[in-house]
Coordinates of C-alpha atoms in Angstrom, one line a residue:
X44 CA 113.1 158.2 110.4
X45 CA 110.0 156.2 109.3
X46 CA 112.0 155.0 106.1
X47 CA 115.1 153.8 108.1
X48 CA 112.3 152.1 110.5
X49 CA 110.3 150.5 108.2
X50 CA 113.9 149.3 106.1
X51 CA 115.2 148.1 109.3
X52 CA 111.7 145.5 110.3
X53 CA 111.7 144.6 106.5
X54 CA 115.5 143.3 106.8
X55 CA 114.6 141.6 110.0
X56 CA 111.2 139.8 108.2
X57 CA 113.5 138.5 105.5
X58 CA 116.0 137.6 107.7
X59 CA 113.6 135.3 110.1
X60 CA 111.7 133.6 107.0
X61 CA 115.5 132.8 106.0
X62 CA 115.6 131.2 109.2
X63 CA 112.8 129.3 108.9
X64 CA 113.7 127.5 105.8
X65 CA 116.4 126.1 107.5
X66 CA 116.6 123.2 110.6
X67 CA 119.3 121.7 112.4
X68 CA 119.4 118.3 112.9
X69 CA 121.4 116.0 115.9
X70 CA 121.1 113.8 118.9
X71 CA 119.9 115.4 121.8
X72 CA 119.1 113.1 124.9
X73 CA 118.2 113.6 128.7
X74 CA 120.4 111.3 131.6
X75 CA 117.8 108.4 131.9
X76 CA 115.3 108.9 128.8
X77 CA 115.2 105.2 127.5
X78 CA 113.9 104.1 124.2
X79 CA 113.0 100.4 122.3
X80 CA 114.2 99.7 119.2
X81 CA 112.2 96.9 117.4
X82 CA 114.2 95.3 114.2
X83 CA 112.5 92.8 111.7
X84 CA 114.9 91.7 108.6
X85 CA 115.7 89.3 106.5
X86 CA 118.8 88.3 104.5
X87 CA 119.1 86.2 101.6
X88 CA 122.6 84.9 100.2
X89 CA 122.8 82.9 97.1
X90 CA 126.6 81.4 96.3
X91 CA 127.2 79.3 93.2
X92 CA 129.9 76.8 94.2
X93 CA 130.8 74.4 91.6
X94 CA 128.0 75.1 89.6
X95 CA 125.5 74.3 92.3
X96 CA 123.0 77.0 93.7
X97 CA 123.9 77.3 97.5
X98 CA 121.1 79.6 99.4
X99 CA 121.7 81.4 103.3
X100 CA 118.7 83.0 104.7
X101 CA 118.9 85.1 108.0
X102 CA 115.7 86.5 109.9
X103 CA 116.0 88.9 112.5
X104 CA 113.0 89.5 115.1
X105 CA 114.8 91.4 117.9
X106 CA 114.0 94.2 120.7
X107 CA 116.4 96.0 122.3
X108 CA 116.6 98.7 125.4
X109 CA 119.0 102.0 124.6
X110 CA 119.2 104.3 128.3
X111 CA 120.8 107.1 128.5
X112 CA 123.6 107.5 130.8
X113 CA 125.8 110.3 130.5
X114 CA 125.5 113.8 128.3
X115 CA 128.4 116.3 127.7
X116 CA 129.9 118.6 125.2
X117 CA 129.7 116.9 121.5
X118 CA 128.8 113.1 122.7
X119 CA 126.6 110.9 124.6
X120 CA 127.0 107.5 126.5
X121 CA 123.7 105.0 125.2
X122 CA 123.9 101.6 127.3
X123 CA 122.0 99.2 124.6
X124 CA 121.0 95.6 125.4
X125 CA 119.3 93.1 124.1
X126 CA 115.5 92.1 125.3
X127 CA 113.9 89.6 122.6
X128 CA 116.0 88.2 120.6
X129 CA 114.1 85.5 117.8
X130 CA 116.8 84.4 115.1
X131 CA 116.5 82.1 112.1
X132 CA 119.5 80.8 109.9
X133 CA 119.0 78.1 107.0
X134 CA 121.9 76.9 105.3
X135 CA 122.7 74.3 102.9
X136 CA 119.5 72.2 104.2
X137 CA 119.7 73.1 108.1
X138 CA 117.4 75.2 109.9
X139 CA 118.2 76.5 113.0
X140 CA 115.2 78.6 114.9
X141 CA 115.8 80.1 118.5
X142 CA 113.6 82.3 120.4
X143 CA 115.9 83.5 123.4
X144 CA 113.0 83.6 126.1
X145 CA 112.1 79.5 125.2
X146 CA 112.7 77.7 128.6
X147 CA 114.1 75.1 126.0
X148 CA 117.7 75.0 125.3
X149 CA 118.7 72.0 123.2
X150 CA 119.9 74.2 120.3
X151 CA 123.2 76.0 121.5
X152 CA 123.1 79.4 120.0
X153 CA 119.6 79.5 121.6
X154 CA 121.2 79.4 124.9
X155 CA 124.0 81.8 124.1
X156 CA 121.7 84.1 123.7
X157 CA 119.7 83.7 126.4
X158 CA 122.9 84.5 128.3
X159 CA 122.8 88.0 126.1
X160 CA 119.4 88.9 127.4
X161 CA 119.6 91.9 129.8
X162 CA 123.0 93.0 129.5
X163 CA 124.1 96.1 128.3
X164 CA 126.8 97.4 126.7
X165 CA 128.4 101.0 126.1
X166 CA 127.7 103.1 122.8
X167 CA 129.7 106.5 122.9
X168 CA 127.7 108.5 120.1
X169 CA 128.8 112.5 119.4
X170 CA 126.0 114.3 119.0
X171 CA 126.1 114.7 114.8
X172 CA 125.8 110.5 114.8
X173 CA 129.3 109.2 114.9
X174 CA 130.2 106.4 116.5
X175 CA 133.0 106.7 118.3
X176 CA 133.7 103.6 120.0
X177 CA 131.5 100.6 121.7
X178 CA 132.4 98.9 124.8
X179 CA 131.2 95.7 126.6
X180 CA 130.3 93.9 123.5
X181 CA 133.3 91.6 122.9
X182 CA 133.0 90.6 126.6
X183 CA 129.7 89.5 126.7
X184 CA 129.9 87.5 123.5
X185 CA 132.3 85.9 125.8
X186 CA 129.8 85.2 127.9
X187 CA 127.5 84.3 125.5
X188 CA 130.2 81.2 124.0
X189 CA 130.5 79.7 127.0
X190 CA 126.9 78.0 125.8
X191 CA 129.4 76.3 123.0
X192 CA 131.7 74.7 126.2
X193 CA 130.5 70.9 125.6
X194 CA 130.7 70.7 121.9
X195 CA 133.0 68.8 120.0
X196 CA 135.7 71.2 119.1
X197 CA 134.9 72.5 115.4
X198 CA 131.7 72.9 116.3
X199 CA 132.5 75.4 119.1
X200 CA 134.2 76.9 116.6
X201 CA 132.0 77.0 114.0
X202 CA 129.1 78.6 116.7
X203 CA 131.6 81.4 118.1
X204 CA 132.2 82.1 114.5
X205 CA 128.1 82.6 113.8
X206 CA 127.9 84.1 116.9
X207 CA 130.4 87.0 116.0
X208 CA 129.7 87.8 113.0
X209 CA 125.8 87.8 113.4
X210 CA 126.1 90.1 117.0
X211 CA 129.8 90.5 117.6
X212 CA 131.3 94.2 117.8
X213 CA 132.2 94.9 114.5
X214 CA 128.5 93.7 113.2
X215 CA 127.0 95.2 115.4
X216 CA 128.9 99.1 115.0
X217 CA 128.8 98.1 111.3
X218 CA 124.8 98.0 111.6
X219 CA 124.0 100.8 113.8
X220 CA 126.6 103.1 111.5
X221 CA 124.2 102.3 108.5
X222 CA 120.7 102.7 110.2
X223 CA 121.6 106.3 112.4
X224 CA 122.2 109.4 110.0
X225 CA 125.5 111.3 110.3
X226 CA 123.7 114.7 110.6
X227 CA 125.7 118.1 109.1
X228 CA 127.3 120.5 111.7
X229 CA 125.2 123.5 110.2
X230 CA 121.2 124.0 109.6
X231 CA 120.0 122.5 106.0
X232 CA 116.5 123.0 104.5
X233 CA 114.3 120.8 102.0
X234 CA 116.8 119.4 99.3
X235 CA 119.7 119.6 100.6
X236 CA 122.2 116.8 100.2
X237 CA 125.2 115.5 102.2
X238 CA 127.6 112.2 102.6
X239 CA 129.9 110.5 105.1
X240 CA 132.1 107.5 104.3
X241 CA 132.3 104.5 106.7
X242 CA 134.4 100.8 106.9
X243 CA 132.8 97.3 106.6
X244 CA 133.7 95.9 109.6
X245 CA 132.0 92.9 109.3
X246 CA 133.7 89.8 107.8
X247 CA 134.1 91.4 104.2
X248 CA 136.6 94.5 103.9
X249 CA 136.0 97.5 102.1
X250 CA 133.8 100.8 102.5
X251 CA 130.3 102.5 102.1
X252 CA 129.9 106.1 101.4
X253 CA 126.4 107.1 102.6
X254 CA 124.4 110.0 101.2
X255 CA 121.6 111.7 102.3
X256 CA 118.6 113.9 101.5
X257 CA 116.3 116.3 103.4
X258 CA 112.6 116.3 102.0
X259 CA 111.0 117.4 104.4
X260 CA 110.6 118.8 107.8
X261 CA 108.3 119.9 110.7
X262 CA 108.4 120.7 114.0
X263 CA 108.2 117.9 115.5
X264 CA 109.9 115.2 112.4
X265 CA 112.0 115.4 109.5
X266 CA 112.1 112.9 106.4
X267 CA 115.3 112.2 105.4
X268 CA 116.0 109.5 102.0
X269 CA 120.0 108.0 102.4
X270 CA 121.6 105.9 100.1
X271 CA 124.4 104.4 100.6
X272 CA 127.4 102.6 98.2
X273 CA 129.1 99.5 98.9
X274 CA 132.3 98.3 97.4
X275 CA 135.0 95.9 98.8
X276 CA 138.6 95.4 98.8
X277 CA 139.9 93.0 96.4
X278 CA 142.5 92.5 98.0
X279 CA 142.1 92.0 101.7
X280 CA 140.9 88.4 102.9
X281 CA 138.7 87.3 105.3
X282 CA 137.5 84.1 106.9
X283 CA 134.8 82.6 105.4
X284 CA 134.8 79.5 107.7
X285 CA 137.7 78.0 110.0
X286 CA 140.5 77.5 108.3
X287 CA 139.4 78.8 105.1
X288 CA 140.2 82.1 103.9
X289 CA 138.9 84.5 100.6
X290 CA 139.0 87.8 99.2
X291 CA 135.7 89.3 97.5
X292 CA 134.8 91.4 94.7
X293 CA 131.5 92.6 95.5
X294 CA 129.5 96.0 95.0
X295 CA 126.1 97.2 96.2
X296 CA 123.5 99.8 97.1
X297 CA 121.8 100.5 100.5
X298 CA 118.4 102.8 100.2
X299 CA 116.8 103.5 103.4
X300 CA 114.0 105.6 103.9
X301 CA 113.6 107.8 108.0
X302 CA 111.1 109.7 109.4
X303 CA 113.3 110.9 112.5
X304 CA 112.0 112.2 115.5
X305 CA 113.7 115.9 115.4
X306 CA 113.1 116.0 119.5
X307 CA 116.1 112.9 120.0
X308 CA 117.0 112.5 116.6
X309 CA 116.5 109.1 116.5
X310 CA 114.3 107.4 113.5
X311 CA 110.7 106.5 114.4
X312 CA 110.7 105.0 111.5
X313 CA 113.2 103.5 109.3
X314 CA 113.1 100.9 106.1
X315 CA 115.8 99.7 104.0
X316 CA 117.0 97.8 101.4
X317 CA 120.4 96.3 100.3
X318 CA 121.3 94.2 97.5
X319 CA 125.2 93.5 96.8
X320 CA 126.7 91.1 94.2
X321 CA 130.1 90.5 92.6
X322 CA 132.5 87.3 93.5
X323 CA 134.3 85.5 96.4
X324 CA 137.4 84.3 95.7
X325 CA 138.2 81.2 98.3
X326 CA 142.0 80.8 98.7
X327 CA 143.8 77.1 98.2
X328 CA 143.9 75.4 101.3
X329 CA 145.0 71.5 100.7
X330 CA 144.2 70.9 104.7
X331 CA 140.8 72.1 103.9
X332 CA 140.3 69.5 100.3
X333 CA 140.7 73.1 98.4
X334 CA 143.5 72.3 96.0
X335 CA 143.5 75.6 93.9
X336 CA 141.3 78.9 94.3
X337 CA 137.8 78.7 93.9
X338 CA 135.9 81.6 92.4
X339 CA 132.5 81.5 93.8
X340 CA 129.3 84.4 92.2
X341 CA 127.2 86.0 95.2
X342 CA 124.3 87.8 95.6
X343 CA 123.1 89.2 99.0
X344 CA 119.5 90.8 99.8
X345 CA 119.0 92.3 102.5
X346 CA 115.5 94.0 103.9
X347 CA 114.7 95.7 106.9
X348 CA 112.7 97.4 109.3
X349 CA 113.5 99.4 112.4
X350 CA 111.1 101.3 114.6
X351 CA 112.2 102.8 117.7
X352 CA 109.6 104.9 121.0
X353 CA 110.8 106.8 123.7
X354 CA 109.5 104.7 126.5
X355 CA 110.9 107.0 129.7

């Protein structure tokens, strides 16, 4: 009886330091718990149009608010909003610089996004990290272009365009897909690898296939390495400005580096890098002086930062 006792506990032993080496990993939120998220980046596109060096540089300074509202079986509804927004674009010798909060509104995508300050929209996230849908967005970029109202009318174009692609719906579910980890269905411990494929939905077509790694986890975090491949369609067009359309050749790689916070999931931490090159192809367009297609070489660099505290 002692031998059957003794085989028994030394089963159990092994089974509960199998255990151990493993964790589970997903989004787990209370109704109400609200977090900041704090995003510094900076993206650098160089074009070669006609020979000529063309350089884009966007920087990113933002804060925003993400409150719980609603838990159930397999998904979660986040309301996110904007609270600091401080955006820099420079383009083909033009410098725009708005800090939402200035009292001063002469530059007009500074006061559309004032008008995004403080108003949320939906995010309905299942629990392993997919997206599946966000709400509230489109309308309040709405909102947000009605700043544009008194401009002549391709430049009203030309801002709802910017304004879009920089914080429209697509850009924005295209950059929260790539910063939150898909996490698997089952435990994993150290070393253990996994993927999950995703659209671009931003102005250029195509997909990334994201891959991650477990190194290491506690009790109370878990550091995770992703990596992620970009490649476009070469055949679906896109606007590159109004009027003018192209198709784009371009491949790239995204490394990001979390230290997640195993009690929401969220990252505390989270720094990437992404650098993409290849070739746009702008289609003719005789209204737009663009007799034949134009092959133009680009390079994008993008780095980035992301913290995010429970602050309720």
């Amino acid at each position: 009886m002692k031998k059957i006792t003794g085989v028994i506990a030394l089963c159990c032993s092994a089974l509960t330091l199998f255990a151990q080496d493993y964790v589970e990993l997903n989004y787990k939120f209370k109704v109400d718990e609200a977090f900041e998220l704090q995003q510094q980046s900076r993206s650098e596109t160089y074009m070669t149009v006609n020979d000529v060096m063309q350089r884009t540089t966007r920087d990113y300074n933002t804060k925003m608010s993400v409150v719980v509202k609603e838990t159930g079986a397999g998904s979660v509804v986040l309301a996110w909003s904007y609270t600091d927004i401080k955006f820099n674009f420079n383009a083909r010798n033009q410098n725009i610089y708005v800090d939402a909060k200035t009292p001063q509104e002469q530059e007009p995508l500074q006061a559309a996004l004032k008008l995004m300050l403080d108003h949320p929209f939906s995010v309905e996230l299942q629990t392993n990290g997919i997206i599946k849908n966000v709400t509230g967005l489109d309308a309040l970029m709405d909102k947000a272009s009605a700043a544009f109202s008194k401009l002549k009318e391709d430049e009203e174009a030309a801002y709802k365009k910017l304004l879009r692609d920089q914080f429209g719906t697509d850009a924005f579910r295209t950059w929260l897909e790539q910063l939150l980890v898909v996490y698997p269905v089952h435990g994993i411990k150290n070393g253990t690898q996994w993927e999950e494929s995703m659209p671009l939905r931003t102005g250029l077509k195509g997909r990334i296939d994201l891959y991650w790694n477990l190194r290491h986890w506690d009790g109370q975090t878990a550091k995770i390495d992703g990596t992620g491949n970009i490649k476009t369609d070469k055949i679906e067009t896109f606007e590159v400005e109004e009027g003018i359309k192209a198709t784009a050749a371009i491949e790239g790689k995204l490394t990001s580096n979390y230290l997640i916070n195993r009690e929401s999931g969220f990252p505390s931490i989270c720094v990437q890098n992404t650098e993409m090159q290849g070739k746009y192809v702008y289609l003719a367009n005789r209204k737009k002086q663009l007799k034949k297609d134009l092959t133009v070489p680009v390079r994008i660099i993008t780095n980035a930062s992301y913290k995010i505290k429970q602050v309720k």
